[in-house]
Amino acid sequence: MDKTVAIIGGGPAGLMAAEVISTQGHSVKVVYDSMPSLGRKFLMAGKSGLNITHSEPFEQFASRYGKRRAQIEPMLKTFGPDELRDWVYGLGIETFVGTSGRVFPVGMKASPLLRAWLQRLNDSGVTFHPRHRWVGWLPDKSLHFESPSGDLAVKADAVVLALGGGSWSRLGSDGAWAPWLTQVGAQIEPLRPSNCGFDVAWSPYFREQFEGHPIKSVILSFGSFHQQGEFIVTKEGVEGSLIYAASALLRDEIDARGKAVMMLDLAPDRSHEWLVERLSRSRGSRSLASHLEKTVNIKGVKAGLLHEFVPKEDFSHLQPLAHFIKNLPVPLIATRPLDEAISSAGGVRFESLDEHLMLRSIPGVFCAGEMLDWEAPTGGYLITACMASGYGAGHSALRWLGVP
Ligand SMILES: Cc1cc2nc3c(=O)[nH]c(=O)nc-3n(C[C@H](O)[C@H](O)[C@H](O)COP(=O)(O)OP(=O)(O)OC[C@H]3O[C@@H](n4cnc5c(N)ncnc54)[C@H](O)[C@@H]3O)c2cc1C
């Protein structure tokens, strides 16, 4: 007899689970999503160049999942970066490795990929029910949906929940599922911003002058984190790739101590001695700003940063000024809200799941994707783990149904 599998959430994790289920066995596969169309966050990820995975060695790749490496690595061994690239190729799209080792589909967009994927899923018998918002379980354990035709109760032999995290809620994943899962005995680590920006108490002058300006090639140091890159000045503070890379550590420090002070090296290619030697050259009638620019090429937003954070009395002394160019403390006073973050930390704790991603408290219900309690930096690690867990949850659902 046909079995019914309900996959709730049509992002990369849910669609991958649907694909696995659709290619094996005879079952009714239905993907439900609260939004009018599927994969909205995936499409958004493609707006700035869909970084689908990373080409670095597996060992290094697996280390990106930090505290959750032990849980994520086995899934990556089954469906990891190489399998993901083959899978993209199977949809008729080539991938390429960018200069940083990041992997993108040719064209860098998500839309051709998603279109081909949904078509293939449709052809293999997957049914899509958009505008169906899952709102928990009814007392008889059926799935409760709100839909344009009213409330629905759905019975399924297996369920894959792939509801996403809590960022960019306008794209569908709003984290509202947390209490419904708690009610049925799952442990949920509160969702927190990951790959996020931070607030800085800019002076009105700095904000007005430099909002939107990139700060290029600086080294950001914070605790064990030490990396060269760039970021952007925002109205409220800072955001961008270098900030995101340090964001888990900075966020945890702010949570623990109320603020975090990141150190910036504004002249990463120059030594302290070089700066002192250049700055000590005769200034003549030049202003200090012009002297900084002429001698050590510190100008614009970098000069602005010095003015923001170097104590006035140190500004006219060469040694301290050179020191601050190499070690500028920038206090971050708050983490930007979850809704603005690229991804979420927190989610369904692995202790609540068995090794097949099945909720221990509700047999037959599997979880996948960003709604699980892990986080990773940007670089393709997010989508890869979402797909890997969707792949794992799909296979586990089949095993649960006894489908060979
Ligand atoms: C701007 C931006 C850029 C990004 N760029 C990249 C990138 O380049 N590389 C990368 O690896 N990652 C990137 N990410 C992160 C990546 O897109 C996500 O990690 C990934 O989409 C998560 O997949 P998911 O399937 O777990 O959840 P989602 O993609 O969030 O999908 C969850 C789905 O569940 C649905 N849903 C939620 N609640 C319910 C409910 N109650 N009932 C029914 N349906 C529901 C939602 O509508 C949604 O369609 C980016 C994210 C953002 C915001």
GROMACS .gro file of C-alpha atoms and ligand atoms in nm:
model
  457
    1MET     CA    1   0.000   0.000   0.000
    2ASP     CA    2   0.125   0.353  -0.074
    3LYS     CA    3   0.264   0.538   0.223
    4THR     CA    4   0.232   0.912   0.266
    5VAL     CA    5   0.528   1.134   0.345
    6ALA     CA    6   0.470   1.498   0.436
    7ILE     CA    7   0.769   1.725   0.389
    8ILE     CA    8   0.708   2.059   0.553
    9GLY     CA    9   0.929   2.339   0.428
   10GLY     CA   10   1.029   2.381   0.064
   11GLY     CA   11   1.381   2.518   0.109
   12PRO     CA   12   1.697   2.331   0.007
   13ALA     CA   13   1.673   2.087   0.302
   14GLY     CA   14   1.308   1.993   0.245
   15LEU     CA   15   1.344   1.968  -0.132
   16MET     CA   16   1.648   1.743  -0.096
   17ALA     CA   17   1.450   1.516   0.140
   18ALA     CA   18   1.166   1.512  -0.114
   19GLU     CA   19   1.409   1.421  -0.391
   20VAL     CA   20   1.552   1.127  -0.199
   21ILE     CA   21   1.204   1.002  -0.114
   22SER     CA   22   1.081   1.051  -0.471
   23THR     CA   23   1.359   0.847  -0.629
   24GLN     CA   24   1.303   0.537  -0.420
   25GLY     CA   25   0.990   0.345  -0.340
   26HIS     CA   26   0.625   0.400  -0.405
   27SER     CA   27   0.488   0.663  -0.175
   28VAL     CA   28   0.285   0.981  -0.186
   29LYS     CA   29   0.522   1.270  -0.137
   30VAL     CA   30   0.381   1.613  -0.057
   31VAL     CA   31   0.585   1.927   0.010
   32TYR     CA   32   0.397   2.188   0.212
   33ASP     CA   33   0.516   2.546   0.244
   34SER     CA   34   0.356   2.849   0.402
   35MET     CA   35   0.472   3.080   0.122
   36PRO     CA   36   0.306   3.123  -0.219
   37SER     CA   37   0.620   2.975  -0.384
   38LEU     CA   38   0.906   2.753  -0.272
   39GLY     CA   39   1.275   2.813  -0.208
   40ARG     CA   40   1.252   3.185  -0.147
   41LYS     CA   41   1.558   3.206   0.078
   42PHE     CA   42   1.752   2.990  -0.167
   43LEU     CA   43   1.661   3.239  -0.440
   44MET     CA   44   1.766   3.528  -0.218
   45ALA     CA   45   2.098   3.353  -0.156
   46GLY     CA   46   2.143   3.356  -0.533
   47LYS     CA   47   2.097   3.732  -0.556
   48SER     CA   48   2.452   3.797  -0.440
   49GLY     CA   49   2.599   3.490  -0.613
   50LEU     CA   50   2.485   3.147  -0.497
   51ASN     CA   51   2.780   3.005  -0.306
   52ILE     CA   52   2.668   2.646  -0.305
   53THR     CA   53   2.968   2.483  -0.138
   54HIS     CA   54   3.344   2.507  -0.091
   55SER     CA   55   3.634   2.328  -0.260
   56GLU     CA   56   3.875   2.312   0.037
   57PRO     CA   57   3.991   1.971   0.166
   58PHE     CA   58   3.723   1.772   0.348
   59GLU     CA   59   3.903   1.790   0.683
   60GLN     CA   60   3.904   2.169   0.674
   61PHE     CA   61   3.548   2.176   0.540
   62ALA     CA   62   3.418   1.963   0.827
   63SER     CA   63   3.598   2.183   1.083
   64ARG     CA   64   3.375   2.478   0.983
   65TYR     CA   65   3.088   2.327   1.182
   66GLY     CA   66   3.278   2.386   1.508
   67LYS     CA   67   3.099   2.246   1.811
   68ARG     CA   68   2.856   2.050   1.592
   69ARG     CA   69   3.117   1.890   1.369
   70ALA     CA   70   3.057   1.550   1.529
   71GLN     CA   71   2.691   1.560   1.424
   72ILE     CA   72   2.731   1.720   1.078
   73GLU     CA   73   3.041   1.535   0.953
   74PRO     CA   74   2.874   1.192   0.916
   75MET     CA   75   2.606   1.351   0.697
   76LEU     CA   76   2.871   1.523   0.485
   77LYS     CA   77   3.046   1.191   0.436
   78THR     CA   78   2.733   1.064   0.265
   79PHE     CA   79   2.638   1.383   0.084
   80GLY     CA   80   2.915   1.642   0.098
   81PRO     CA   81   3.067   1.910  -0.124
   82ASP     CA   82   3.163   1.671  -0.407
   83GLU     CA   83   2.822   1.503  -0.414
   84LEU     CA   84   2.658   1.845  -0.410
   85ARG     CA   85   2.857   1.958  -0.714
   86ASP     CA   86   2.764   1.635  -0.897
   87TRP     CA   87   2.403   1.693  -0.802
   88VAL     CA   88   2.409   2.046  -0.948
   89TYR     CA   89   2.566   1.902  -1.263
   90GLY     CA   90   2.285   1.647  -1.275
   91LEU     CA   91   2.041   1.934  -1.307
   92GLY     CA   92   2.225   2.047  -1.618
   93ILE     CA   93   2.426   2.325  -1.454
   94GLU     CA   94   2.805   2.340  -1.433
   95THR     CA   95   2.983   2.470  -1.124
   96PHE     CA   96   3.308   2.663  -1.096
   97VAL     CA   97   3.553   2.737  -0.817
   98GLY     CA   98   3.602   3.107  -0.742
   99THR     CA   99   3.935   3.257  -0.641
  100SER     CA  100   3.864   3.204  -0.270
  101GLY     CA  101   3.786   2.834  -0.323
  102ARG     CA  102   3.412   2.896  -0.299
  103VAL     CA  103   3.197   2.699  -0.542
  104PHE     CA  104   2.922   2.860  -0.750
  105PRO     CA  105   2.690   2.738  -1.023
  106VAL     CA  106   2.782   2.891  -1.358
  107GLY     CA  107   2.574   3.209  -1.382
  108MET     CA  108   2.585   3.230  -1.001
  109LYS     CA  109   2.208   3.245  -0.976
  110ALA     CA  110   1.975   3.014  -0.787
  111SER     CA  111   1.672   3.056  -1.014
  112PRO     CA  112   1.775   2.824  -1.304
  113LEU     CA  113   1.878   2.562  -1.051
  114LEU     CA  114   1.555   2.586  -0.853
  115ARG     CA  115   1.343   2.583  -1.169
  116ALA     CA  116   1.512   2.266  -1.298
  117TRP     CA  117   1.493   2.104  -0.954
  118LEU     CA  118   1.122   2.171  -0.900
  119GLN     CA  119   1.050   2.042  -1.251
  120ARG     CA  120   1.242   1.722  -1.184
  121LEU     CA  121   1.065   1.673  -0.849
  122ASN     CA  122   0.729   1.731  -1.014
  123ASP     CA  123   0.815   1.479  -1.288
  124SER     CA  124   0.902   1.220  -1.027
  125GLY     CA  125   0.569   1.253  -0.854
  126VAL     CA  126   0.625   1.508  -0.578
  127THR     CA  127   0.320   1.726  -0.514
  128PHE     CA  128   0.357   2.083  -0.390
  129HIS     CA  129   0.116   2.257  -0.159
  130PRO     CA  130   0.221   2.621  -0.122
  131ARG     CA  131   0.027   2.856   0.108
  132HIS     CA  132  -0.007   2.574   0.360
  133ARG     CA  133   0.120   2.685   0.697
  134TRP     CA  134   0.187   2.407   0.944
  135VAL     CA  135   0.086   2.515   1.294
  136GLY     CA  136   0.157   2.203   1.499
  137TRP     CA  137  -0.015   1.875   1.578
  138LEU     CA  138  -0.382   1.815   1.652
  139PRO     CA  139  -0.475   1.601   1.953
  140ASP     CA  140  -0.510   1.294   1.727
  141LYS     CA  141  -0.146   1.348   1.612
  142SER     CA  142  -0.242   1.460   1.264
  143LEU     CA  143  -0.061   1.759   1.115
  144HIS     CA  144  -0.249   2.085   1.146
  145PHE     CA  145  -0.228   2.323   0.847
  146GLU     CA  146  -0.382   2.660   0.778
  147SER     CA  147  -0.455   2.688   0.408
  148PRO     CA  148  -0.652   2.915   0.172
  149SER     CA  149  -0.936   2.661   0.192
  150GLY     CA  150  -0.936   2.660   0.572
  151ASP     CA  151  -0.783   2.442   0.842
  152LEU     CA  152  -0.664   2.097   0.736
  153ALA     CA  153  -0.576   1.783   0.931
  154VAL     CA  154  -0.324   1.565   0.748
  155LYS     CA  155  -0.223   1.213   0.844
  156ALA     CA  156   0.119   1.104   0.725
  157ASP     CA  157   0.320   0.787   0.775
  158ALA     CA  158   0.641   0.989   0.796
  159VAL     CA  159   0.707   1.360   0.830
  160VAL     CA  160   1.018   1.561   0.744
  161LEU     CA  161   1.028   1.902   0.908
  162ALA     CA  162   1.262   2.141   0.723
  163LEU     CA  163   1.127   2.473   0.845
  164GLY     CA  164   1.448   2.677   0.834
  165GLY     CA  165   1.583   2.913   1.099
  166GLY     CA  166   1.450   3.251   1.198
  167SER     CA  167   1.627   3.507   0.981
  168TRP     CA  168   1.472   3.702   0.692
  169SER     CA  169   1.128   3.592   0.809
  170ARG     CA  170   0.962   3.761   0.512
  171LEU     CA  171   1.102   3.476   0.301
  172GLY     CA  172   0.906   3.220   0.503
  173SER     CA  173   1.124   3.082   0.781
  174ASP     CA  174   1.013   3.261   1.095
  175GLY     CA  175   1.110   3.019   1.371
  176ALA     CA  176   0.746   3.003   1.488
  177TRP     CA  177   0.779   2.624   1.503
  178ALA     CA  178   0.988   2.629   1.822
  179PRO     CA  179   0.699   2.617   2.075
  180TRP     CA  180   0.511   2.351   1.876
  181LEU     CA  181   0.812   2.123   1.894
  182THR     CA  182   0.874   2.203   2.259
  183GLN     CA  183   0.513   2.102   2.334
  184VAL     CA  184   0.581   1.755   2.198
  185GLY     CA  185   0.896   1.709   2.403
  186ALA     CA  186   1.176   1.831   2.173
  187GLN     CA  187   1.451   2.044   2.322
  188ILE     CA  188   1.509   2.366   2.134
  189GLU     CA  189   1.815   2.585   2.168
  190PRO     CA  190   1.686   2.944   2.125
  191LEU     CA  191   1.745   3.082   1.775
  192ARG     CA  192   2.015   3.347   1.765
  193PRO     CA  193   2.169   3.555   1.486
  194SER     CA  194   2.461   3.397   1.301
  195ASN     CA  195   2.662   3.557   1.021
  196CYS     CA  196   2.524   3.887   1.140
  197GLY     CA  197   2.613   4.253   1.183
  198PHE     CA  198   2.671   4.453   1.501
  199ASP     CA  199   2.588   4.795   1.640
  200VAL     CA  200   2.861   5.053   1.692
  201ALA     CA  201   2.797   5.386   1.863
  202TRP     CA  202   2.917   5.593   1.566
  203SER     CA  203   2.935   5.970   1.612
  204PRO     CA  204   2.676   6.152   1.397
  205TYR     CA  205   2.964   6.294   1.189
  206PHE     CA  206   3.116   5.952   1.114
  207ARG     CA  207   2.778   5.800   1.032
  208GLU     CA  208   2.691   6.081   0.796
  209GLN     CA  209   3.028   6.071   0.621
  210PHE     CA  210   3.087   5.699   0.595
  211GLU     CA  211   2.761   5.503   0.602
  212GLY     CA  212   2.780   5.250   0.318
  213HIS     CA  213   3.158   5.279   0.281
  214PRO     CA  214   3.360   4.957   0.252
  215ILE     CA  215   3.660   4.915   0.479
  216LYS     CA  216   3.897   4.723   0.262
  217SER     CA  217   4.169   4.488   0.356
  218VAL     CA  218   4.203   4.509   0.730
  219ILE     CA  219   4.281   4.238   0.979
  220LEU     CA  220   4.011   4.173   1.238
  221SER     CA  221   4.131   4.009   1.558
  222PHE     CA  222   3.913   3.885   1.839
  223GLY     CA  223   4.027   3.609   2.075
  224SER     CA  224   4.132   3.316   1.860
  225PHE     CA  225   3.996   3.484   1.547
  226HIS     CA  226   4.248   3.657   1.321
  227GLN     CA  227   4.155   3.715   0.959
  228GLN     CA  228   4.212   3.962   0.678
  229GLY     CA  229   3.916   4.081   0.476
  230GLU     CA  230   3.669   4.362   0.437
  231PHE     CA  231   3.341   4.489   0.574
  232ILE     CA  232   3.097   4.776   0.542
  233VAL     CA  233   3.000   5.066   0.765
  234THR     CA  234   2.624   5.070   0.817
  235LYS     CA  235   2.399   5.331   0.974
  236GLU     CA  236   2.391   5.124   1.291
  237GLY     CA  237   2.736   4.970   1.289
  238VAL     CA  238   2.917   4.712   1.078
  239GLU     CA  239   2.835   4.416   0.853
  240GLY     CA  240   2.992   4.217   0.571
  241SER     CA  241   3.201   3.908   0.511
  242LEU     CA  242   3.481   3.973   0.761
  243ILE     CA  243   3.234   4.064   1.037
  244TYR     CA  244   3.018   3.759   0.961
  245ALA     CA  245   3.323   3.534   0.984
  246ALA     CA  246   3.389   3.654   1.341
  247SER     CA  247   3.023   3.695   1.431
  248ALA     CA  248   2.969   3.380   1.639
  249LEU     CA  249   3.253   3.475   1.876
  250LEU     CA  250   3.154   3.842   1.888
  251ARG     CA  251   2.788   3.755   1.951
  252ASP     CA  252   2.875   3.515   2.233
  253GLU     CA  253   3.098   3.779   2.394
  254ILE     CA  254   2.820   4.039   2.376
  255ASP     CA  255   2.573   3.789   2.524
  256ALA     CA  256   2.815   3.716   2.809
  257ARG     CA  257   2.956   4.064   2.878
  258GLY     CA  258   2.728   4.317   2.714
  259LYS     CA  259   2.987   4.427   2.458
  260ALA     CA  260   3.276   4.303   2.248
  261VAL     CA  261   3.583   4.497   2.141
  262MET     CA  262   3.723   4.389   1.804
  263MET     CA  263   4.076   4.492   1.710
  264LEU     CA  264   4.147   4.620   1.362
  265ASP     CA  265   4.479   4.640   1.184
  266LEU     CA  266   4.422   4.917   0.930
  267ALA     CA  267   4.759   4.862   0.759
  268PRO     CA  268   4.799   4.484   0.746
  269ASP     CA  269   5.088   4.494   0.500
  270ARG     CA  270   5.295   4.742   0.703
  271SER     CA  271   5.491   4.700   1.023
  272HIS     CA  272   5.468   4.926   1.327
  273GLU     CA  273   5.829   5.038   1.262
  274TRP     CA  274   5.750   5.127   0.903
  275LEU     CA  275   5.455   5.336   1.017
  276VAL     CA  276   5.663   5.517   1.282
  277GLU     CA  277   5.942   5.590   1.035
  278ARG     CA  278   5.701   5.730   0.776
  279LEU     CA  279   5.490   5.927   1.019
  280SER     CA  280   5.801   6.088   1.171
  281ARG     CA  281   5.896   6.247   0.839
  282SER     CA  282   5.865   6.623   0.834
  283ARG     CA  283   5.504   6.733   0.815
  284GLY     CA  284   5.576   7.091   0.713
  285SER     CA  285   5.259   7.291   0.679
  286ARG     CA  286   5.048   6.982   0.598
  287SER     CA  287   4.743   6.903   0.809
  288LEU     CA  288   4.759   6.580   1.008
  289ALA     CA  289   4.497   6.428   0.776
  290SER     CA  290   4.707   6.507   0.472
  291HIS     CA  291   5.023   6.381   0.648
  292LEU     CA  292   4.851   6.048   0.729
  293GLU     CA  293   4.746   6.011   0.368
  294LYS     CA  294   5.082   6.112   0.215
  295THR     CA  295   5.303   5.908   0.446
  296VAL     CA  296   5.105   5.592   0.532
  297ASN     CA  297   4.810   5.607   0.290
  298ILE     CA  298   4.552   5.623   0.569
  299LYS     CA  299   4.260   5.827   0.439
  300GLY     CA  300   3.883   5.835   0.403
  301VAL     CA  301   3.696   5.586   0.617
  302LYS     CA  302   4.015   5.447   0.775
  303ALA     CA  303   4.117   5.796   0.888
  304GLY     CA  304   3.759   5.842   1.009
  305LEU     CA  305   3.787   5.526   1.218
  306LEU     CA  306   4.105   5.656   1.380
  307HIS     CA  307   3.927   5.979   1.469
  308GLU     CA  308   3.640   5.780   1.618
  309PHE     CA  309   3.846   5.558   1.845
  310VAL     CA  310   4.193   5.704   1.910
  311PRO     CA  311   4.195   5.923   2.222
  312LYS     CA  312   4.255   6.286   2.125
  313GLU     CA  313   4.575   6.315   2.328
  314ASP     CA  314   4.731   6.021   2.138
  315PHE     CA  315   4.656   6.154   1.796
  316SER     CA  316   4.953   6.388   1.777
  317HIS     CA  317   5.205   6.136   1.912
  318LEU     CA  318   5.368   5.913   1.654
  319GLN     CA  319   5.424   5.599   1.858
  320PRO     CA  320   5.068   5.573   1.992
  321LEU     CA  321   4.921   5.670   1.655
  322ALA     CA  322   5.121   5.397   1.477
  323HIS     CA  323   5.014   5.157   1.750
  324PHE     CA  324   4.646   5.240   1.695
  325ILE     CA  325   4.677   5.202   1.318
  326LYS     CA  326   4.786   4.844   1.384
  327ASN     CA  327   4.558   4.783   1.687
  328LEU     CA  328   4.244   4.991   1.673
  329PRO     CA  329   3.986   4.884   1.932
  330VAL     CA  330   3.632   4.910   1.793
  331PRO     CA  331   3.364   4.847   2.057
  332LEU     CA  332   3.054   4.659   1.939
  333ILE     CA  333   2.762   4.733   2.165
  334ALA     CA  334   2.491   4.497   2.036
  335THR     CA  335   2.425   4.216   1.790
  336ARG     CA  336   2.192   4.309   1.507
  337PRO     CA  337   1.852   4.134   1.522
  338LEU     CA  338   1.803   3.773   1.408
  339ASP     CA  339   1.574   3.881   1.126
  340GLU     CA  340   1.862   4.066   0.956
  341ALA     CA  341   2.114   3.784   0.993
  342ILE     CA  342   2.222   3.557   0.708
  343SER     CA  343   2.148   3.250   0.918
  344SER     CA  344   2.047   3.127   1.263
  345ALA     CA  345   2.232   2.954   1.539
  346GLY     CA  346   2.027   2.734   1.772
  347GLY     CA  347   1.734   2.511   1.684
  348VAL     CA  348   1.637   2.151   1.748
  349ARG     CA  349   1.906   2.005   1.976
  350PHE     CA  350   2.075   1.690   1.849
  351GLU     CA  351   2.008   1.529   2.188
  352SER     CA  352   1.639   1.534   2.092
  353LEU     CA  353   1.712   1.337   1.774
  354ASP     CA  354   1.835   0.986   1.717
  355GLU     CA  355   2.122   0.915   1.475
  356HIS     CA  356   1.866   0.914   1.189
  357LEU     CA  357   1.752   1.272   1.261
  358MET     CA  358   1.423   1.137   1.402
  359LEU     CA  359   1.267   1.316   1.697
  360ARG     CA  360   1.296   1.078   1.991
  361SER     CA  361   0.966   1.207   2.130
  362ILE     CA  362   0.766   1.159   1.806
  363PRO     CA  363   0.873   0.854   1.608
  364GLY     CA  364   0.834   0.901   1.233
  365VAL     CA  365   0.910   1.276   1.246
  366PHE     CA  366   1.250   1.381   1.107
  367CYS     CA  367   1.420   1.721   1.111
  368ALA     CA  368   1.663   1.874   0.862
  369GLY     CA  369   1.832   2.197   0.759
  370GLU     CA  370   1.887   2.521   0.937
  371MET     CA  371   1.625   2.439   1.200
  372LEU     CA  372   1.879   2.201   1.358
  373ASP     CA  373   2.112   2.335   1.627
  374TRP     CA  374   2.432   2.408   1.433
  375GLU     CA  375   2.592   2.709   1.273
  376ALA     CA  376   2.868   2.769   1.022
  377PRO     CA  377   3.028   3.067   0.850
  378THR     CA  378   2.931   3.179   0.501
  379GLY     CA  379   3.127   3.011   0.221
  380GLY     CA  380   2.875   2.751   0.103
  381TYR     CA  381   2.880   2.564   0.434
  382LEU     CA  382   2.518   2.655   0.514
  383ILE     CA  383   2.354   2.519   0.201
  384THR     CA  384   2.582   2.214   0.199
  385ALA     CA  385   2.480   2.109   0.552
  386CYS     CA  386   2.113   2.186   0.481
  387MET     CA  387   2.123   1.961   0.174
  388ALA     CA  388   2.327   1.693   0.354
  389SER     CA  389   2.077   1.678   0.640
  390GLY     CA  390   1.783   1.681   0.397
  391TYR     CA  391   1.945   1.391   0.216
  392GLY     CA  392   1.994   1.207   0.545
  393ALA     CA  393   1.641   1.278   0.669
  394GLY     CA  394   1.496   1.160   0.335
  395HIS     CA  395   1.679   0.828   0.359
  396SER     CA  396   1.581   0.791   0.724
  397ALA     CA  397   1.215   0.847   0.637
  398LEU     CA  398   1.236   0.575   0.372
  399ARG     CA  399   1.398   0.338   0.620
  400TRP     CA  400   1.126   0.417   0.872
  401LEU     CA  401   0.860   0.330   0.614
  402GLY     CA  402   1.038   0.008   0.534
  403VAL     CA  403   1.091   0.116   0.175
  404PRO     CA  404   1.392  -0.063   0.029
  405LIG     C1  405   2.071   3.699   0.199
  405LIG     C2  406   2.113   3.555   0.218
  405LIG     C3  407   2.218   3.504   0.142
  405LIG     C4  408   2.258   3.371   0.162
  405LIG     N1  409   2.360   3.323   0.083
  405LIG     C5  410   2.402   3.194   0.103
  405LIG     C6  411   2.504   3.139   0.021
  405LIG     O1  412   2.551   3.202  -0.075
  405LIG     N2  413   2.549   3.013   0.051
  405LIG     C7  414   2.495   2.939   0.153
  405LIG     O2  415   2.542   2.826   0.177
  405LIG     N3  416   2.394   2.986   0.227
  405LIG     C8  417   2.345   3.111   0.205
  405LIG     N4  418   2.242   3.159   0.280
  405LIG     C9  419   2.180   3.070   0.381
  405LIG    C10  420   2.087   2.966   0.314
  405LIG     O3  421   2.003   3.028   0.220
  405LIG    C11  422   2.005   2.896   0.423
  405LIG     O4  423   2.091   2.841   0.520
  405LIG    C12  424   1.918   2.785   0.363
  405LIG     O5  425   1.825   2.837   0.270
  405LIG    C13  426   1.842   2.710   0.473
  405LIG     O6  427   1.774   2.604   0.411
  405LIG     P1  428   1.652   2.532   0.483
  405LIG     O7  429   1.591   2.444   0.380
  405LIG     O8  430   1.698   2.471   0.610
  405LIG     O9  431   1.552   2.649   0.522
  405LIG     P2  432   1.483   2.762   0.432
  405LIG    O10  433   1.555   2.781   0.305
  405LIG    O11  434   1.468   2.878   0.522
  405LIG    O12  435   1.342   2.699   0.397
  405LIG    C14  436   1.247   2.674   0.497
  405LIG    C15  437   1.109   2.672   0.432
  405LIG    O13  438   1.013   2.636   0.531
  405LIG    C16  439   0.899   2.714   0.513
  405LIG     N5  440   0.827   2.720   0.642
  405LIG    C17  441   0.873   2.774   0.758
  405LIG     N6  442   0.781   2.760   0.855
  405LIG    C18  443   0.676   2.695   0.798
  405LIG    C19  444   0.549   2.651   0.847
  405LIG     N7  445   0.513   2.671   0.975
  405LIG     N8  446   0.465   2.587   0.763
  405LIG    C20  447   0.501   2.566   0.632
  405LIG     N9  448   0.618   2.605   0.581
  405LIG    C21  449   0.704   2.671   0.663
  405LIG    C22  450   0.949   2.846   0.465
  405LIG    O14  451   0.851   2.919   0.394
  405LIG    C23  452   1.068   2.807   0.378
  405LIG    O15  453   1.032   2.794   0.242
  405LIG    C24  454   2.196   3.290   0.261
  405LIG    C25  455   2.090   3.342   0.336
  405LIG    C26  456   2.049   3.474   0.315
  405LIG    C27  457   1.935   3.528   0.398
   0.00000   0.00000   0.00000
